[in-house]
PDB file of C-alpha atoms in Angstrom:
ATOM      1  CA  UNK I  97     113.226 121.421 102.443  1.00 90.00           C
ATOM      2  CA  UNK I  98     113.749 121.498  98.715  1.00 95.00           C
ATOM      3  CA  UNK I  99     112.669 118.465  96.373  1.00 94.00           C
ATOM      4  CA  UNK I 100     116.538 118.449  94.930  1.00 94.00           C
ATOM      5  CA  UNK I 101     117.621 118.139  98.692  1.00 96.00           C
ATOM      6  CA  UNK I 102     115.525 115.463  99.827  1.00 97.00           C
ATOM      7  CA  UNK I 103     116.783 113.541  96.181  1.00 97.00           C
ATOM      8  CA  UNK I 104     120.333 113.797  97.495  1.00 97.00           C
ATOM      9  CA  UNK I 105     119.463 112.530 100.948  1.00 98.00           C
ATOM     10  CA  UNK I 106     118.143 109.620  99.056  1.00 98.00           C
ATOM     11  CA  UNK I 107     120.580 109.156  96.614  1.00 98.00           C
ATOM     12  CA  UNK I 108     123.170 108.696  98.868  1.00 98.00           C
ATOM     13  CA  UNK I 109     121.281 106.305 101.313  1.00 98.00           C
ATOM     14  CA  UNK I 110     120.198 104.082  98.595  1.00 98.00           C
ATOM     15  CA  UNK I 111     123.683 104.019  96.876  1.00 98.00           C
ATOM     16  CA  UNK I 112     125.322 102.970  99.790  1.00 98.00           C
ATOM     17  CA  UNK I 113     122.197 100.211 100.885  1.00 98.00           C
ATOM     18  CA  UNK I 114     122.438  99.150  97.058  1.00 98.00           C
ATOM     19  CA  UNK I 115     126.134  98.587  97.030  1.00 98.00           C
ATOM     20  CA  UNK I 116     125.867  96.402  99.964  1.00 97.00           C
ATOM     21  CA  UNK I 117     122.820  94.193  98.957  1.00 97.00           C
ATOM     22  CA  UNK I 118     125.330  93.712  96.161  1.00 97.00           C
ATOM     23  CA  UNK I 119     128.099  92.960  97.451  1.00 97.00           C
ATOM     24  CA  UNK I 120     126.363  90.159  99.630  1.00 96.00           C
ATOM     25  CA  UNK I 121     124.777  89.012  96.618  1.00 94.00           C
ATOM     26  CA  UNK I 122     121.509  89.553  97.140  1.00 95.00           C
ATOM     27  CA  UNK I 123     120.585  91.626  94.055  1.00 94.00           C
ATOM     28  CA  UNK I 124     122.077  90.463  90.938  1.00 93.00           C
ATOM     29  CA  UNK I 125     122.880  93.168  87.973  1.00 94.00           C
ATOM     30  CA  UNK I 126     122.588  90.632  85.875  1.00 92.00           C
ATOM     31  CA  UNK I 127     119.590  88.891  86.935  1.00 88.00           C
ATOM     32  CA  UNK I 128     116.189  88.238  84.902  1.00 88.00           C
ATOM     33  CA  UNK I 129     112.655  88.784  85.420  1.00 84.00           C
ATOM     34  CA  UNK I 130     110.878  85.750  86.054  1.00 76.00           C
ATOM     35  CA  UNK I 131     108.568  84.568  83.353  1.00 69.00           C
ATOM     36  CA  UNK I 132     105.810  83.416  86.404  1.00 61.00           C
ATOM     37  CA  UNK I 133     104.798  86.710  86.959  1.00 58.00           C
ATOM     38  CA  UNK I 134     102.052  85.411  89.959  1.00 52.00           C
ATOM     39  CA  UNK I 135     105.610  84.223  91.828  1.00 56.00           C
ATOM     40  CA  UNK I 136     107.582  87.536  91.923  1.00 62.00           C
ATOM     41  CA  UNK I 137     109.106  87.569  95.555  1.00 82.00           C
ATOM     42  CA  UNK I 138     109.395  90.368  97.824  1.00 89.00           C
ATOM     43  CA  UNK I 139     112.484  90.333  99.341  1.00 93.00           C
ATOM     44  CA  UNK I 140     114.116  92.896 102.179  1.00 96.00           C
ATOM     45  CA  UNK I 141     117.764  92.794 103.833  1.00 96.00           C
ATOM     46  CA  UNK I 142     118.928  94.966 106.737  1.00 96.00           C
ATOM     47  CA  UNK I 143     121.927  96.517 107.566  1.00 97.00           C
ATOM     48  CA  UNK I 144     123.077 100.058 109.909  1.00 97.00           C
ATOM     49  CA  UNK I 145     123.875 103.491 107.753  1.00 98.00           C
ATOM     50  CA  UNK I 146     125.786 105.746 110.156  1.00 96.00           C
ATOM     51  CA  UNK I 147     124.935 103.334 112.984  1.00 97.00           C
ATOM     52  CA  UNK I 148     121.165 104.014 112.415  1.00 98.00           C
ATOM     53  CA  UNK I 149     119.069 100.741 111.504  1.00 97.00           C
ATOM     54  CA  UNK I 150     117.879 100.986 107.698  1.00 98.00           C
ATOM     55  CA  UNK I 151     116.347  98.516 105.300  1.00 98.00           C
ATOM     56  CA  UNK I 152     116.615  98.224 101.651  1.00 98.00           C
ATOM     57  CA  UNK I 153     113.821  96.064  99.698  1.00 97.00           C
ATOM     58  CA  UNK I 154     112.947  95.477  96.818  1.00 97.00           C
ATOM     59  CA  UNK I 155     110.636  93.502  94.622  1.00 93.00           C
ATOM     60  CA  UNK I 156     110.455  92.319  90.699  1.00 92.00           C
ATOM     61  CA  UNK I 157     108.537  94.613  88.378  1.00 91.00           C
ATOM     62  CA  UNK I 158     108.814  92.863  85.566  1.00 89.00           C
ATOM     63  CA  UNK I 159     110.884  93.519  82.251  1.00 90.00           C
ATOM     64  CA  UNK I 160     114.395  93.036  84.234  1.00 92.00           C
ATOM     65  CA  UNK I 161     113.430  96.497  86.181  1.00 94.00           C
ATOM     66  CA  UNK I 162     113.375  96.229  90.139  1.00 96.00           C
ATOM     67  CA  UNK I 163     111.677  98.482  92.426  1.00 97.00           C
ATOM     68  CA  UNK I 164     113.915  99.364  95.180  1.00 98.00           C
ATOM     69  CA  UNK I 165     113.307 100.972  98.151  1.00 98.00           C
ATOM     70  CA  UNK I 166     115.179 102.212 101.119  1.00 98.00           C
ATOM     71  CA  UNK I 167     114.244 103.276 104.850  1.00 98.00           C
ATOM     72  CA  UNK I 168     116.736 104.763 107.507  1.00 98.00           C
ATOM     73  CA  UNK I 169     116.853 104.887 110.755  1.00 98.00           C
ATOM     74  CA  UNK I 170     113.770 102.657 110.474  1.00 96.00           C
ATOM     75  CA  UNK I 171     112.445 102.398 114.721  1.00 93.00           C
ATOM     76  CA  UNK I 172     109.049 100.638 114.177  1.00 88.00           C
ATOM     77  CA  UNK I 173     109.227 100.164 118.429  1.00 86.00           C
ATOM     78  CA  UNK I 174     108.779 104.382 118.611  1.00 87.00           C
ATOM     79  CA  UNK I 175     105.221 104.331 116.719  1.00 81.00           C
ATOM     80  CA  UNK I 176     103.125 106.012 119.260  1.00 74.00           C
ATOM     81  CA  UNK I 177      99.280 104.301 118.469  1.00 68.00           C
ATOM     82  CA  UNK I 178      97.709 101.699 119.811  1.00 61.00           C
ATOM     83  CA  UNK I 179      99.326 100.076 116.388  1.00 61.00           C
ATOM     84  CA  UNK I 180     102.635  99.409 117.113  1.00 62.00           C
ATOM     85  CA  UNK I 181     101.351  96.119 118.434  1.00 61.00           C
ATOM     86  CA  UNK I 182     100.592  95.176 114.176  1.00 60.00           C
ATOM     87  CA  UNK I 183     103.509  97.334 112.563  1.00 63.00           C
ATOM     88  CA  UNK I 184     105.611  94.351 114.064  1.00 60.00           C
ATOM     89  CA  UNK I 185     103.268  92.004 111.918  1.00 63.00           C
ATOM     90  CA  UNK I 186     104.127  93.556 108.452  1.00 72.00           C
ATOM     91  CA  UNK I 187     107.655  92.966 106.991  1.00 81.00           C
ATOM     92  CA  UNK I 188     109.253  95.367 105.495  1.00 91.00           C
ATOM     93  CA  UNK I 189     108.359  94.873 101.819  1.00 92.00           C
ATOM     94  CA  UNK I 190     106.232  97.882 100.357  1.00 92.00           C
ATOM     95  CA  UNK I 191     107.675 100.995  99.093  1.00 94.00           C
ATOM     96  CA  UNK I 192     106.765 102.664 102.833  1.00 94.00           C
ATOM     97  CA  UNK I 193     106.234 101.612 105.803  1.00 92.00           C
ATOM     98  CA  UNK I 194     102.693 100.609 106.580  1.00 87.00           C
ATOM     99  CA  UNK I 195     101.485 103.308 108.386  1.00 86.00           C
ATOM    100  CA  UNK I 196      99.643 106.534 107.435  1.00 85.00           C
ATOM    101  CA  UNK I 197     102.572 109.235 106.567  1.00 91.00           C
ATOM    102  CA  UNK I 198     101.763 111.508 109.772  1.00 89.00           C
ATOM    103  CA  UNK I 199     103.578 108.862 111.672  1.00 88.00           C
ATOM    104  CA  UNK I 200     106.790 108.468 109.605  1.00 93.00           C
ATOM    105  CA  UNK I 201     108.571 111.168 111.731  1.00 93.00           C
ATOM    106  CA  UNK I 202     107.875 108.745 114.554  1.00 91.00           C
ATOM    107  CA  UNK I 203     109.523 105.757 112.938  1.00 93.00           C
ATOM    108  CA  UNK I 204     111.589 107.304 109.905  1.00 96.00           C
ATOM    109  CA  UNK I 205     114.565 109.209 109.668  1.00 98.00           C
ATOM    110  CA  UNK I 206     114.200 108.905 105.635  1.00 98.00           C
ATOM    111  CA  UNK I 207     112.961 106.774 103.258  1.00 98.00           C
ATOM    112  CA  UNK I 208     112.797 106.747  99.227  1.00 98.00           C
ATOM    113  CA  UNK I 209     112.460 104.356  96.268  1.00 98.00           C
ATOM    114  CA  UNK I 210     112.988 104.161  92.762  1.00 98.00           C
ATOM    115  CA  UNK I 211     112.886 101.552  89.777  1.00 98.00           C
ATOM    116  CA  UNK I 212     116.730 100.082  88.588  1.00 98.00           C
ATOM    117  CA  UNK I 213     117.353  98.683  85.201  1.00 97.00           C
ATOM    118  CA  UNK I 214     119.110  95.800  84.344  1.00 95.00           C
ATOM    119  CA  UNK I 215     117.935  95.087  80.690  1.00 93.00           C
ATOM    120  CA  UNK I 216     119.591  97.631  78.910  1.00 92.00           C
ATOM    121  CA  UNK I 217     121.987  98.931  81.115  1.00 94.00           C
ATOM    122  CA  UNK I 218     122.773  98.914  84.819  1.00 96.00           C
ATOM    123  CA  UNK I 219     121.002 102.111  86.259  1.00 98.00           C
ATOM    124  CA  UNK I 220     117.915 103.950  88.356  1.00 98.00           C
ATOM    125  CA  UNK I 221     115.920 104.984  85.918  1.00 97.00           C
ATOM    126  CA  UNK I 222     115.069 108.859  86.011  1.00 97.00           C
ATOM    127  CA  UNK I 223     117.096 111.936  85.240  1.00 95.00           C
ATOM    128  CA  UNK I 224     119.736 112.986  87.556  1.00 94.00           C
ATOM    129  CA  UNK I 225     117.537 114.778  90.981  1.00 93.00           C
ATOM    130  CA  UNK I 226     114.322 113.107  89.662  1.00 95.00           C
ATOM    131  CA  UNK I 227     114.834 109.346  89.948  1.00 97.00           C
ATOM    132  CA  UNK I 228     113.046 108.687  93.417  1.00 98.00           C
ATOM    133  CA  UNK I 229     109.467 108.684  94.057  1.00 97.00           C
ATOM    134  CA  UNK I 230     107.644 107.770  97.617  1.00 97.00           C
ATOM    135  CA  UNK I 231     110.390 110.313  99.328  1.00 98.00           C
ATOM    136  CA  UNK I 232     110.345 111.145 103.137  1.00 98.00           C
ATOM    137  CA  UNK I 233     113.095 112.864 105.171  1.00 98.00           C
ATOM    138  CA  UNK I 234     112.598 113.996 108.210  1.00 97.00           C
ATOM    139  CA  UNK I 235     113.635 117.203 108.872  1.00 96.00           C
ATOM    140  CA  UNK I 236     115.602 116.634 112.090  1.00 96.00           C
ATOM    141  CA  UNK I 237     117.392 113.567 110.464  1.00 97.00           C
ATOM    142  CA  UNK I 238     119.375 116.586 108.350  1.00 96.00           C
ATOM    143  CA  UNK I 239     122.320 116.908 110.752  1.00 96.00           C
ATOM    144  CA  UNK I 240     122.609 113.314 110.503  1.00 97.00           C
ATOM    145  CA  UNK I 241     122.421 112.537 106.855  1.00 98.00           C
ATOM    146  CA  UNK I 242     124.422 115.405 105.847  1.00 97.00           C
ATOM    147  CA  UNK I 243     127.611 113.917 107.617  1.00 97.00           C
ATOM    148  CA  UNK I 244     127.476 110.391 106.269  1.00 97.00           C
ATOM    149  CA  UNK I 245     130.174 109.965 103.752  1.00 97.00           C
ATOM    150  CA  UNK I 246     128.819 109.850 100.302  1.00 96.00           C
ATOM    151  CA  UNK I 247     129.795 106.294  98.391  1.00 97.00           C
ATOM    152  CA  UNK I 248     130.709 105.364  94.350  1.00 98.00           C
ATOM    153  CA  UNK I 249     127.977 103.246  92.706  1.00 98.00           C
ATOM    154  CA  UNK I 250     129.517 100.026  92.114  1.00 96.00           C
ATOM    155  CA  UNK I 251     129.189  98.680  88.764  1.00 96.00           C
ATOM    156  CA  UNK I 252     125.866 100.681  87.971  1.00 98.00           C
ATOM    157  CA  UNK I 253     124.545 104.307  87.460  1.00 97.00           C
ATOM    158  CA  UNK I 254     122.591 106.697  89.807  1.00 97.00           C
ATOM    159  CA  UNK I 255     120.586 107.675  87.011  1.00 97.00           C
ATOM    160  CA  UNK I 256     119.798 106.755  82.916  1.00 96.00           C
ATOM    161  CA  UNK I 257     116.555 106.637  81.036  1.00 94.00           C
ATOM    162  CA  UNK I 258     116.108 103.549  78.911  1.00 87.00           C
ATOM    163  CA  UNK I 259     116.337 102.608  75.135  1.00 81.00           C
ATOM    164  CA  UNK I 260     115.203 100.019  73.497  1.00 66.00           C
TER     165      UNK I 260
END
């Protein structure tokens, strides 16, 4: 699968996860850095893309950006090592999951993050195909991810580059 295709993928999951942690108000467009830098919370909310369970988290990078992350069809219960036991132990707060990558087809559908601006403008920053980093789609998710309706950003941009 092509870079620009697994971009899409991502693109749409995390525009749809983004306009709902905004709509329930739990990332702010407007919202500040915190000058306490040792206190920057990780915070996580989930909700069901296409009836699949999927997480969005993110977590305060400092200068008003937020590093954002989104995984779909997350099933930690389907990790097939002796540590499924732990995965239960870590929340879902990192860019990935916390296992090593050869198990994401196990417990991943797709996953993705990028960095979102709120100083300057409301947008993820990166040109347009190139904004996520830490991507992961599974190739038999595909079928799947292709017929989930595509969403409008709502009251931000899917890509921008700053300017200050």
């Amino acid at each position: 699968m092509k870079k620009s295709e697994k971009q899409r993928y991502i693109l749409k999951l995390m525009v749809i996860a983004l306009n709902e942690a905004i709509k329930k108000e739990r990332i702010d467009l407007n919202g500040r850095s915190e000058n306490n830098q040792q206190e920057k919370k990780y915070r996580y909310q989930e909700l069901v893309i296409a009836g699949r369970r999927t997480i969005i988290n993110w977590f305060d990078a400092g200068h008003d950006e937020l590093r954002i992350s989104v995984w779909w069809d997350y099933q930690p219960e389907m990790m097939p090592t002796w540590r499924k036991k732990y995965i239960h132990d870590c929340e879902p707060t990192t860019a990935t999951p916390q296992v090593a990558r050869r198990f994401f087809r196990h417990i991943l559908g797709a996953c993705g993050s990028c960095y979102f601006e709120r100083k300057t403008g409301k947008f993820i920053i990166g040109g347009e195909g190139e904004q996520f980093f830490e991507v992961y789609v599974n190739e038999d998710s595909v079928f799947c991810l292709n017929s989930i309706p595509a969403e409008e950003p709502q009251g931000y941009s899917t890509h921008g580059w700053i300017n200050e």
